[in-house]
N, CA, C and O atoms as a DFTB+ gen file, in Angstrom:
700 C
 N C O
     1  1     -29.861      26.883      -2.998
     2  2     -29.812      27.679      -1.791
     3  2     -28.396      28.239      -1.655
     4  3     -27.423      27.488      -1.725
     5  1     -28.280      29.528      -1.465
     6  2     -26.961      30.133      -1.274
     7  2     -26.632      30.178       0.205
     8  3     -27.508      30.018       1.055
     9  1     -25.351      30.400       0.507
    10  2     -24.932      30.434       1.907
    11  2     -25.534      31.623       2.639
    12  3     -25.584      31.629       3.869
    13  1     -26.000      32.647       1.890
    14  2     -26.595      33.811       2.540
    15  2     -28.042      33.562       2.947
    16  3     -28.564      34.255       3.821
    17  1     -28.695      32.588       2.332
    18  2     -30.079      32.306       2.672
    19  2     -30.157      31.668       4.051
    20  3     -29.266      30.938       4.485
    21  1     -31.253      31.975       4.712
    22  2     -31.431      31.380       6.034
    23  2     -31.799      29.908       5.887
    24  3     -32.376      29.484       4.885
    25  1     -31.457      29.167       6.889
    26  2     -31.799      27.755       6.916
    27  2     -32.626      27.511       8.165
    28  3     -32.565      28.272       9.132
    29  1     -33.391      26.447       8.125
    30  2     -34.168      26.094       9.309
    31  2     -34.181      24.590       9.455
    32  3     -33.618      23.869       8.631
    33  1     -34.817      24.126      10.491
    34  2     -34.947      22.700      10.712
    35  2     -33.616      22.026      10.986
    36  3     -32.767      22.549      11.708
    37  1     -33.457      20.862      10.395
    38  2     -32.282      20.031      10.643
    39  2     -30.972      20.737      10.296
    40  3     -30.004      20.647      11.051
    41  1     -30.934      21.423       9.186
    42  2     -29.711      22.117       8.786
    43  2     -29.348      23.206       9.794
    44  3     -28.177      23.374      10.134
    45  1     -30.340      23.936      10.264
    46  2     -30.085      24.964      11.283
    47  2     -29.561      24.331      12.564
    48  3     -28.670      24.880      13.213
    49  1     -30.109      23.182      12.926
    50  2     -29.639      22.485      14.129
    51  2     -28.179      22.046      13.986
    52  3     -27.387      22.187      14.918
    53  1     -27.835      21.518      12.821
    54  2     -26.451      21.078      12.587
    55  2     -25.512      22.278      12.645
    56  3     -24.460      22.212      13.280
    57  1     -25.887      23.373      11.986
    58  2     -25.049      24.576      11.996
    59  2     -24.889      25.128      13.410
    60  3     -23.799      25.548      13.799
    61  1     -25.978      25.126      14.174
    62  2     -25.914      25.617      15.553
    63  2     -25.004      24.741      16.404
    64  3     -24.186      25.248      17.172
    65  1     -25.147      23.438      16.268
    66  2     -24.346      22.495      17.052
    67  2     -22.858      22.628      16.709
    68  3     -22.009      22.671      17.598
    69  1     -22.556      22.691      15.408
    70  2     -21.166      22.890      14.982
    71  2     -20.628      24.218      15.514
    72  3     -19.517      24.276      16.040
    73  1     -21.413      25.274      15.376
    74  2     -20.980      26.595      15.817
    75  2     -20.696      26.655      17.305
    76  3     -19.719      27.270      17.733
    77  1     -21.540      26.022      18.086
    78  2     -21.362      26.036      19.537
    79  2     -20.054      25.363      19.935
    80  3     -19.304      25.899      20.751
    81  1     -19.780      24.220      19.379
    82  2     -18.570      23.491      19.770
    83  2     -17.308      24.099      19.172
    84  3     -16.237      24.020      19.773
    85  1     -17.424      24.703      17.997
    86  2     -16.282      25.441      17.447
    87  2     -15.952      26.633      18.356
    88  3     -14.786      26.935      18.607
    89  1     -16.999      27.298      18.840
    90  2     -16.783      28.423      19.755
    91  2     -16.002      27.972      20.983
    92  3     -15.035      28.625      21.378
    93  1     -16.413      26.862      21.588
    94  2     -15.714      26.376      22.776
    95  2     -14.251      26.059      22.469
    96  3     -13.367      26.352      23.275
    97  1     -14.000      25.465      21.310
    98  2     -12.616      25.156      20.943
    99  2     -11.810      26.438      20.754
   100  3     -10.703      26.560      21.278
   101  1     -12.361      27.390      20.010
   102  2     -11.648      28.663      19.804
   103  2     -11.460      29.410      21.120
   104  3     -10.431      30.051      21.332
   105  1     -12.446      29.328      21.998
   106  2     -12.372      30.022      23.282
   107  2     -11.172      29.553      24.105
   108  3     -10.573      30.344      24.834
   109  1     -10.823      28.287      23.992
   110  2      -9.685      27.780      24.760
   111  2      -8.388      28.459      24.359
   112  3      -7.430      28.468      25.132
   113  1      -8.343      29.030      23.154
   114  2      -7.126      29.680      22.663
   115  2      -7.118      31.181      22.930
   116  3      -6.100      31.843      22.722
   117  1      -8.223      31.712      23.380
   118  2      -8.347      33.163      23.551
   119  2      -7.264      33.710      24.484
   120  3      -7.130      33.275      25.628
   121  1      -6.504      34.665      23.972
   122  2      -5.491      35.329      24.771
   123  2      -4.186      34.570      24.955
   124  3      -3.293      35.052      25.652
   125  1      -4.054      33.406      24.353
   126  2      -2.814      32.639      24.492
   127  2      -1.743      33.170      23.543
   128  3      -2.046      33.634      22.444
   129  1      -0.514      33.096      23.974
   130  2       0.618      33.356      23.095
   131  2       0.893      32.083      22.298
   132  3       0.356      31.021      22.612
   133  1       1.720      32.193      21.276
   134  2       2.109      31.002      20.521
   135  2       2.800      29.993      21.437
   136  3       2.597      28.785      21.313
   137  1       3.607      30.498      22.346
   138  2       4.293      29.598      23.276
   139  2       3.284      28.859      24.166
   140  3       3.397      27.647      24.352
   141  1       2.319      29.569      24.705
   142  2       1.301      28.922      25.540
   143  2       0.463      27.943      24.721
   144  3       0.109      26.870      25.208
   145  1       0.144      28.312      23.473
   146  2      -0.653      27.438      22.611
   147  2       0.092      26.161      22.265
   148  3      -0.519      25.177      21.848
   149  1       1.408      26.171      22.435
   150  2       2.238      24.993      22.177
   151  2       2.627      24.257      23.454
   152  3       3.404      23.303      23.412
   153  1       2.091      24.696      24.580
   154  2       2.442      24.128      25.875
   155  2       1.747      22.793      26.111
   156  3       0.535      22.661      25.946
   157  1       2.545      21.817      26.498
   158  2       2.018      20.514      26.937
   159  2       1.844      20.621      28.449
   160  3       2.797      20.435      29.205
   161  1       0.630      20.921      28.881
   162  2       0.384      21.190      30.295
   163  2      -0.167      19.985      31.050
   164  3      -0.406      20.062      32.255
   165  1      -0.365      18.886      30.355
   166  2      -0.825      17.641      30.977
   167  2       0.144      16.532      30.568
   168  3       1.108      16.790      29.846
   169  1      -0.100      15.319      31.015
   170  2       0.773      14.216      30.620
   171  2       0.629      13.887      29.136
   172  3       1.482      13.204      28.568
   173  1      -0.424      14.358      28.518
   174  2      -0.645      14.151      27.096
   175  2       0.311      15.014      26.277
   176  3       0.818      16.024      26.767
   177  1       0.553      14.618      25.045
   178  2       1.358      15.418      24.114
   179  2       0.513      16.501      23.442
   180  3       1.036      17.298      22.663
   181  1      -0.785      16.538      23.735
   182  2      -1.677      17.490      23.083
   183  2      -1.473      18.907      23.595
   184  3      -1.138      19.132      24.758
   185  1      -1.688      19.862      22.682
   186  2      -1.616      21.287      23.004
   187  2      -2.859      21.965      22.430
   188  3      -3.526      21.414      21.554
   189  1      -3.165      23.162      22.929
   190  2      -4.334      23.886      22.416
   191  2      -4.164      24.175      20.924
   192  3      -5.067      23.904      20.134
   193  1      -3.014      24.722      20.539
   194  2      -2.782      25.021      19.126
   195  2      -2.802      23.779      18.252
   196  3      -3.344      23.796      17.146
   197  1      -2.214      22.711      18.748
   198  2      -2.192      21.459      18.001
   199  2      -3.575      20.865      17.813
   200  3      -3.878      20.299      16.763
   201  1      -4.410      20.993      18.826
   202  2      -5.778      20.473      18.715
   203  2      -6.590      21.264      17.686
   204  3      -7.352      20.681      16.915
   205  1      -6.429      22.567      17.674
   206  2      -7.143      23.377      16.680
   207  2      -6.669      23.008      15.280
   208  3      -7.479      22.875      14.362
   209  1      -5.372      22.844      15.117
   210  2      -4.805      22.429      13.827
   211  2      -5.367      21.065      13.413
   212  3      -5.759      20.876      12.261
   213  1      -5.403      20.126      14.344
   214  2      -5.913      18.785      14.072
   215  2      -7.391      18.803      13.698
   216  3      -7.791      18.183      12.713
   217  1      -8.196      19.508      14.477
   218  2      -9.638      19.558      14.205
   219  2      -9.891      20.170      12.829
   220  3     -10.768      19.713      12.096
   221  1      -9.133      21.193      12.481
   222  2      -9.278      21.819      11.172
   223  2      -8.970      20.824      10.050
   224  3      -9.713      20.743       9.072
   225  1      -7.891      20.078      10.187
   226  2      -7.514      19.101       9.161
   227  2      -8.537      17.982       9.052
   228  3      -8.883      17.555       7.951
   229  1      -9.020      17.509      10.191
   230  2     -10.011      16.434      10.187
   231  2     -11.315      16.919       9.558
   232  3     -11.926      16.212       8.756
   233  1     -11.732      18.117       9.924
   234  2     -12.969      18.661       9.339
   235  2     -12.839      18.815       7.837
   236  3     -13.769      18.490       7.099
   237  1     -11.696      19.308       7.373
   238  2     -11.470      19.460       5.931
   239  2     -11.580      18.113       5.221
   240  3     -12.213      18.006       4.171
   241  1     -10.958      17.086       5.802
   242  2     -10.975      15.760       5.181
   243  2     -12.399      15.197       5.117
   244  3     -12.807      14.647       4.094
   245  1     -13.156      15.338       6.221
   246  2     -14.531      14.833       6.215
   247  2     -15.423      15.646       5.273
   248  3     -16.339      15.090       4.668
   249  1     -15.173      16.942       5.141
   250  2     -15.946      17.759       4.207
   251  2     -15.697      17.292       2.775
   252  3     -16.621      17.256       1.962
   253  1     -14.464      16.939       2.471
   254  2     -14.160      16.381       1.145
   255  2     -14.916      15.073       0.943
   256  3     -15.473      14.831      -0.128
   257  1     -14.934      14.237       1.970
   258  2     -15.669      12.971       1.888
   259  2     -17.150      13.237       1.632
   260  3     -17.769      12.544       0.824
   261  1     -17.726      14.228       2.306
   262  2     -19.155      14.542       2.151
   263  2     -19.488      14.999       0.736
   264  3     -20.651      14.987       0.331
   265  1     -18.467      15.400      -0.010
   266  2     -18.649      15.811      -1.402
   267  2     -18.332      14.684      -2.379
   268  3     -18.288      14.892      -3.591
   269  1     -18.110      13.486      -1.836
   270  2     -17.894      12.331      -2.697
   271  2     -16.460      11.920      -2.881
   272  3     -16.181      10.989      -3.637
   273  1     -15.532      12.590      -2.207
   274  2     -14.126      12.205      -2.296
   275  2     -13.871      11.116      -1.270
   276  3     -13.794      11.395      -0.074
   277  1     -13.740       9.868      -1.731
   278  2     -13.582       8.732      -0.826
   279  2     -12.264       8.683      -0.095
   280  3     -12.143       7.967       0.899
   281  1     -11.288       9.407      -0.547
   282  2      -9.994       9.405       0.134
   283  2      -9.112       8.271      -0.347
   284  3      -9.529       7.393      -1.102
   285  1      -7.898       8.325       0.114
   286  2      -6.922       7.302      -0.255
   287  2      -7.130       6.062       0.589
   288  3      -7.531       6.142       1.749
   289  1      -6.852       4.919      -0.007
   290  2      -6.926       3.679       0.755
   291  2      -5.739       3.605       1.700
   292  3      -4.616       3.963       1.346
   293  1      -6.008       3.139       2.893
   294  2      -4.955       2.986       3.891
   295  2      -4.366       1.590       3.741
   296  3      -5.106       0.607       3.753
   297  1      -3.050       1.488       3.601
   298  2      -2.455       0.161       3.464
   299  2      -2.615      -0.642       4.749
   300  3      -2.663      -0.086       5.847
   301  1      -2.696      -1.949       4.592
   302  2      -2.858      -2.839       5.746
   303  2      -1.650      -2.770       6.676
   304  3      -1.798      -2.803       7.897
   305  1      -0.458      -2.674       6.095
   306  2       0.758      -2.630       6.906
   307  2       1.530      -1.358       6.562
   308  3       1.722      -1.020       5.394
   309  1       1.959      -0.672       7.600
   310  2       2.712       0.562       7.437
   311  2       4.027       0.425       8.192
   312  3       4.060      -0.050       9.327
   313  1       5.094       0.842       7.553
   314  2       6.377       0.866       8.242
   315  2       6.485       2.209       8.963
   316  3       6.517       3.261       8.323
   317  1       6.538       2.171      10.278
   318  2       6.577       3.379      11.081
   319  2       8.005       3.895      11.194
   320  3       8.694       3.663      12.187
   321  1       8.428       4.597      10.156
   322  2       9.768       5.190      10.137
   323  2       9.769       6.421      11.048
   324  3       8.702       6.950      11.359
   325  1      10.928       6.879      11.475
   326  2      10.990       8.108      12.276
   327  2      10.347       9.304      11.561
   328  3       9.725      10.152      12.200
   329  1      10.501       9.364      10.244
   330  2       9.915      10.459       9.471
   331  2       8.391      10.389       9.488
   332  3       7.724      11.412       9.637
   333  1       7.839       9.188       9.335
   334  2       6.393       9.025       9.366
   335  2       5.831       9.359      10.745
   336  3       4.775       9.982      10.854
   337  1       6.527       8.953      11.782
   338  2       6.098       9.263      13.150
   339  2       6.146      10.768      13.385
   340  3       5.215      11.329      13.964
   341  1       7.198      11.422      12.954
   342  2       7.315      12.876      13.121
   343  2       6.212      13.601      12.353
   344  3       5.634      14.568      12.849
   345  1       5.926      13.130      11.148
   346  2       4.854      13.723      10.348
   347  2       3.516      13.575      11.064
   348  3       2.722      14.515      11.101
   349  1       3.269      12.411      11.624
   350  2       2.034      12.168      12.370
   351  2       1.956      13.098      13.584
   352  3       0.920      13.716      13.827
   353  1       3.034      13.196      14.331
   354  2       3.054      14.039      15.532
   355  2       2.868      15.513      15.184
   356  3       2.274      16.258      15.964
   357  1       3.368      15.945      14.025
   358  2       3.226      17.341      13.616
   359  2       1.764      17.724      13.363
   360  3       1.439      18.911      13.349
   361  1       0.885      16.749      13.163
   362  2      -0.539      17.041      12.996
   363  2      -1.164      17.558      14.285
   364  3      -2.230      18.173      14.256
   365  1      -0.510      17.312      15.412
   366  2      -1.074      17.625      16.715
   367  2      -0.303      18.709      17.458
   368  3      -0.483      18.883      18.663
   369  1       0.558      19.442      16.747
   370  2       1.318      20.516      17.391
   371  2       1.606      21.598      16.360
   372  3       1.554      21.373      15.151
   373  1       1.915      22.789      16.888
   374  2       2.338      23.868      16.014
   375  2       3.807      23.653      15.677
   376  3       4.638      23.471      16.567
   377  1       4.117      23.674      14.405
   378  2       5.509      23.554      13.993
   379  2       6.147      24.949      14.047
   380  3       5.461      25.941      14.294
   381  1       7.443      25.015      13.817
   382  2       8.169      26.288      13.907
   383  2       7.609      27.355      12.970
   384  3       7.668      28.545      13.282
   385  1       7.073      26.944      11.835
   386  2       6.566      27.914      10.861
   387  2       5.102      28.289      11.093
   388  3       4.551      29.098      10.346
   389  1       4.467      27.719      12.107
   390  2       3.043      27.974      12.350
   391  2       2.829      28.839      13.590
   392  3       3.620      28.827      14.533
   393  1       1.730      29.589      13.550
   394  2       1.333      30.410      14.688
   395  2      -0.100      30.061      15.079
   396  3      -0.853      29.491      14.290
   397  1      -0.455      30.409      16.291
   398  2      -1.834      30.213      16.730
   399  2      -2.783      31.015      15.851
   400  3      -3.828      30.508      15.442
   401  1      -2.429      32.259      15.559
   402  2      -3.282      33.082      14.696
   403  2      -3.477      32.428      13.333
   404  3      -4.572      32.464      12.773
   405  1      -2.424      31.838      12.809
   406  2      -2.507      31.181      11.507
   407  2      -3.421      29.968      11.516
   408  3      -4.226      29.795      10.601
   409  1      -3.306      29.123      12.540
   410  2      -4.175      27.936      12.572
   411  2      -5.613      28.327      12.867
   412  3      -6.536      27.672      12.384
   413  1      -5.826      29.383      13.653
   414  2      -7.192      29.862      13.889
   415  2      -7.811      30.415      12.606
   416  3      -8.985      30.173      12.326
   417  1      -7.026      31.153      11.832
   418  2      -7.521      31.686      10.558
   419  2      -7.865      30.553       9.592
   420  3      -8.890      30.602       8.911
   421  1      -7.017      29.547       9.534
   422  2      -7.300      28.396       8.670
   423  2      -8.550      27.665       9.143
   424  3      -9.362      27.229       8.327
   425  1      -8.707      27.530      10.445
   426  2      -9.892      26.872      11.002
   427  2     -11.164      27.634      10.620
   428  3     -12.185      27.017      10.317
   429  1     -11.109      28.952      10.634
   430  2     -12.271      29.759      10.240
   431  2     -12.646      29.492       8.776
   432  3     -13.827      29.386       8.445
   433  1     -11.638      29.383       7.906
   434  2     -11.901      29.097       6.489
   435  2     -12.534      27.723       6.315
   436  3     -13.504      27.559       5.574
   437  1     -11.977      26.749       7.004
   438  2     -12.497      25.379       6.909
   439  2     -13.938      25.336       7.428
   440  3     -14.807      24.722       6.809
   441  1     -14.184      25.989       8.561
   442  2     -15.525      26.000       9.146
   443  2     -16.531      26.661       8.212
   444  3     -17.643      26.160       8.045
   445  1     -16.152      27.779       7.605
   446  2     -17.052      28.474       6.681
   447  2     -17.380      27.585       5.477
   448  3     -18.526      27.543       5.031
   449  1     -16.387      26.886       4.959
   450  2     -16.615      25.991       3.818
   451  2     -17.536      24.842       4.212
   452  3     -18.427      24.471       3.449
   453  1     -17.325      24.278       5.399
   454  2     -18.199      23.194       5.864
   455  2     -19.615      23.701       6.057
   456  3     -20.570      23.023       5.679
   457  1     -19.766      24.875       6.637
   458  2     -21.104      25.444       6.835
   459  2     -21.837      25.605       5.510
   460  3     -23.039      25.354       5.428
   461  1     -21.114      26.026       4.470
   462  2     -21.732      26.122       3.142
   463  2     -22.216      24.760       2.666
   464  3     -23.273      24.653       2.045
   465  1     -21.444      23.722       2.957
   466  2     -21.854      22.369       2.568
   467  2     -23.082      21.918       3.349
   468  3     -23.971      21.276       2.790
   469  1     -23.139      22.246       4.631
   470  2     -24.321      21.896       5.440
   471  2     -25.561      22.530       4.820
   472  3     -26.629      21.917       4.797
   473  1     -25.427      23.740       4.323
   474  2     -26.569      24.449       3.732
   475  2     -26.996      23.881       2.389
   476  3     -28.147      24.053       1.988
   477  1     -26.082      23.200       1.677
   478  2     -26.372      22.880       0.273
   479  2     -26.364      21.397      -0.102
   480  3     -27.064      21.009      -1.036
   481  1     -25.605      20.570       0.586
   482  2     -25.501      19.171       0.168
   483  2     -26.759      18.381       0.539
   484  3     -27.487      18.741       1.464
   485  1     -26.990      17.320      -0.190
   486  2     -28.079      16.381       0.102
   487  2     -27.669      15.574       1.331
   488  3     -26.745      14.763       1.265
   489  1     -28.346      15.792       2.434
   490  2     -27.985      15.132       3.685
   491  2     -28.186      13.622       3.637
   492  3     -27.591      12.896       4.434
   493  1     -29.010      13.142       2.722
   494  2     -29.268      11.700       2.621
   495  2     -28.311      10.975       1.683
   496  3     -28.298       9.745       1.639
   497  1     -27.510      11.728       0.932
   498  2     -26.515      11.094       0.055
   499  2     -25.544      10.298       0.925
   500  3     -25.102      10.774       1.971
   501  1     -25.220       9.089       0.486
   502  2     -24.316       8.242       1.267
   503  2     -23.127       7.828       0.408
   504  3     -23.238       7.630      -0.802
   505  1     -21.986       7.705       1.081
   506  2     -20.752       7.272       0.433
   507  2     -20.106       6.185       1.271
   508  3     -20.222       6.159       2.496
   509  1     -19.419       5.284       0.571
   510  2     -18.715       4.220       1.284
   511  2     -17.471       4.786       1.956
   512  3     -16.709       5.546       1.357
   513  1     -17.284       4.398       3.215
   514  2     -16.087       4.831       3.937
   515  2     -14.852       4.245       3.272
   516  3     -14.893       3.134       2.744
   517  1     -13.754       4.988       3.298
   518  2     -12.517       4.482       2.697
   519  2     -12.048       3.204       3.391
   520  3     -12.327       2.970       4.567
   521  1     -11.343       2.405       2.638
   522  2     -10.772       1.180       3.205
   523  2      -9.772       1.548       4.294
   524  3      -8.981       2.479       4.147
   525  1      -9.826       0.806       5.373
   526  2      -8.887       1.001       6.483
   527  2      -8.841      -0.291       7.281
   528  3      -9.822      -1.034       7.319
   529  1      -7.710      -0.563       7.918
   530  2      -7.598      -1.803       8.690
   531  2      -8.674      -1.945       9.767
   532  3      -9.068      -3.063      10.098
   533  1      -9.150      -0.833      10.313
   534  2     -10.160      -0.863      11.383
   535  2     -11.587      -0.787      10.853
   536  3     -12.540      -0.837      11.630
   537  1     -11.741      -0.666       9.537
   538  2     -13.053      -0.461       8.928
   539  2     -13.392      -1.600       7.982
   540  3     -12.695      -1.795       6.986
   541  1     -14.450      -2.362       8.268
   542  2     -14.836      -3.402       7.311
   543  2     -15.345      -2.761       6.020
   544  3     -15.877      -1.651       6.055
   545  1     -15.191      -3.436       4.892
   546  2     -15.686      -2.878       3.628
   547  2     -17.213      -2.829       3.624
   548  3     -17.882      -3.575       4.340
   549  1     -17.737      -1.936       2.801
   550  2     -19.181      -1.870       2.615
   551  2     -19.929      -1.040       3.647
   552  3     -21.149      -1.162       3.758
   553  1     -19.239      -0.208       4.397
   554  2     -19.902       0.667       5.364
   555  2     -20.096       2.034       4.711
   556  3     -19.145       2.641       4.218
   557  1     -21.328       2.502       4.716
   558  2     -21.668       3.780       4.110
   559  2     -22.117       4.763       5.181
   560  3     -22.791       4.393       6.142
   561  1     -21.735       6.012       5.000
   562  2     -22.206       7.086       5.865
   563  2     -22.927       8.115       5.017
   564  3     -22.492       8.457       3.918
   565  1     -24.046       8.606       5.554
   566  2     -24.728       9.713       4.892
   567  2     -23.952      10.997       5.156
   568  3     -23.138      11.079       6.076
   569  1     -24.224      11.979       4.337
   570  2     -23.630      13.297       4.538
   571  2     -24.052      13.830       5.907
   572  3     -23.254      14.465       6.598
   573  1     -25.271      13.580       6.294
   574  2     -25.758      13.978       7.620
   575  2     -24.851      13.412       8.716
   576  3     -24.435      14.131       9.625
   577  1     -24.554      12.122       8.619
   578  2     -23.720      11.480       9.633
   579  2     -22.306      12.070       9.631
   580  3     -21.686      12.193      10.687
   581  1     -21.810      12.425       8.481
   582  2     -20.494      13.054       8.401
   583  2     -20.490      14.364       9.193
   584  3     -19.568      14.621       9.967
   585  1     -21.520      15.189       8.999
   586  2     -21.578      16.457       9.727
   587  2     -21.729      16.228      11.233
   588  3     -21.154      16.962      12.036
   589  1     -22.489      15.229      11.604
   590  2     -22.619      14.909      13.031
   591  2     -21.292      14.407      13.589
   592  3     -20.946      14.697      14.734
   593  1     -20.555      13.659      12.783
   594  2     -19.236      13.181      13.205
   595  2     -18.274      14.355      13.387
   596  3     -17.516      14.385      14.357
   597  1     -18.296      15.314      12.473
   598  2     -17.455      16.505      12.616
   599  2     -17.792      17.221      13.920
   600  3     -16.895      17.640      14.651
   601  1     -19.071      17.361      14.208
   602  2     -19.490      18.032      15.448
   603  2     -19.021      17.262      16.675
   604  3     -18.562      17.865      17.645
   605  1     -19.129      15.944      16.643
   606  2     -18.694      15.132      17.784
   607  2     -17.184      15.238      17.980
   608  3     -16.719      15.375      19.112
   609  1     -16.414      15.178      16.892
   610  2     -14.963      15.332      16.974
   611  2     -14.593      16.699      17.559
   612  3     -13.709      16.807      18.408
   613  1     -15.279      17.724      17.092
   614  2     -15.008      19.079      17.577
   615  2     -15.303      19.184      19.061
   616  3     -14.510      19.747      19.815
   617  1     -16.436      18.647      19.484
   618  2     -16.812      18.695      20.901
   619  2     -15.809      17.934      21.757
   620  3     -15.405      18.419      22.813
   621  1     -15.411      16.767      21.322
   622  2     -14.460      15.966      22.083
   623  2     -13.132      16.707      22.244
   624  3     -12.576      16.763      23.341
   625  1     -12.631      17.272      21.154
   626  2     -11.344      17.947      21.218
   627  2     -11.438      19.308      21.916
   628  3     -10.451      19.785      22.475
   629  1     -12.609      19.930      21.887
   630  2     -12.800      21.159      22.667
   631  2     -12.666      20.841      24.154
   632  3     -12.120      21.641      24.915
   633  1     -13.160      19.680      24.567
   634  2     -12.993      19.260      25.959
   635  2     -11.541      19.010      26.303
   636  3     -11.074      19.389      27.378
   637  1     -10.824      18.369      25.388
   638  2      -9.384      18.173      25.606
   639  2      -8.680      19.523      25.753
   640  3      -7.886      19.725      26.673
   641  1      -8.982      20.439      24.837
   642  2      -8.337      21.753      24.862
   643  2      -8.684      22.515      26.138
   644  3      -7.848      23.240      26.677
   645  1      -9.901      22.353      26.616
   646  2     -10.322      23.034      27.837
   647  2      -9.487      22.571      29.037
   648  3      -9.072      23.385      29.862
   649  1      -9.249      21.283      29.125
   650  2      -8.424      20.749      30.223
   651  2      -6.997      21.275      30.117
   652  3      -6.395      21.661      31.119
   653  1      -6.459      21.289      28.902
   654  2      -5.097      21.780      28.694
   655  2      -5.019      23.260      29.064
   656  3      -4.087      23.684      29.747
   657  1      -6.003      24.049      28.609
   658  2      -6.002      25.484      28.912
   659  2      -6.125      25.722      30.418
   660  3      -5.421      26.565      30.973
   661  1      -7.003      24.993      31.068
   662  2      -7.156      25.168      32.510
   663  2      -5.844      24.869      33.236
   664  3      -5.526      25.508      34.239
   665  1      -5.089      23.904      32.732
   666  2      -3.798      23.572      33.338
   667  2      -2.754      24.653      33.094
   668  3      -1.795      24.764      33.857
   669  1      -2.921      25.448      32.049
   670  2      -1.966      26.515      31.739
   671  2      -2.176      27.713      32.668
   672  3      -1.238      28.185      33.311
   673  1      -3.431      28.203      32.731
   674  2      -3.649      29.434      33.495
   675  2      -4.977      29.490      34.265
   676  3      -5.349      30.539      34.792
   677  1      -5.672      28.377      34.326
   678  2      -6.909      28.343      35.100
   679  2      -8.168      28.712      34.325
   680  3      -9.270      28.523      34.840
   681  1      -8.041      29.232      33.103
   682  2      -9.230      29.592      32.326
   683  2     -10.000      28.340      31.937
   684  3      -9.411      27.335      31.540
   685  1     -11.329      28.410      32.054
   686  2     -12.208      27.305      31.671
   687  2     -13.243      27.807      30.680
   688  3     -13.642      28.971      30.713
   689  1     -13.667      26.917      29.804
   690  2     -14.721      27.275      28.857
   691  2     -16.076      27.357      29.543
   692  3     -16.905      28.200      29.200
   693  1     -16.293      26.485      30.504
   694  2     -17.575      26.435      31.195
   695  2     -17.298      26.169      32.682
   696  3     -16.276      25.592      33.053
   697  1     -18.226      26.602      33.498
   698  2     -18.158      26.248      34.922
   699  2     -17.333      27.133      35.781
   700  3     -17.227      26.901      36.985
């Protein structure tokens, strides 16, 4: 099945659900300047631009997992150096070299690639989750569950972005 072919049933539902929540996330950025997209308008450190960047990276990582890439093992103990903390924080904000337009364009590429996977991968194929301190060994997720997880992450962060955007200028995604 090519990405141009129509899909129906479960795959169409997954694509629709992903598309709807991606729309809400992108909508929160509509008309924002780079400065506004980097604004911390709540007590949280989250920003609209940073959330879009984060969701894009998370979706890319889960899409790789859905193709059989188990990912790197997470060490049990990590030394939280200032550099590691800064690197972690940069996942949730626009850095000096990034723009809102740039992260939105990257998000579109990631979304298109994931949509192609929804159309073509075996939804029943399962892979073991990577080792992590919070994850017991031997837990498997189907590709279907991975796509549902991506949709849930997107929806959750679209809600975060909506609150941040409303605090900036009153715009809301819904209501």
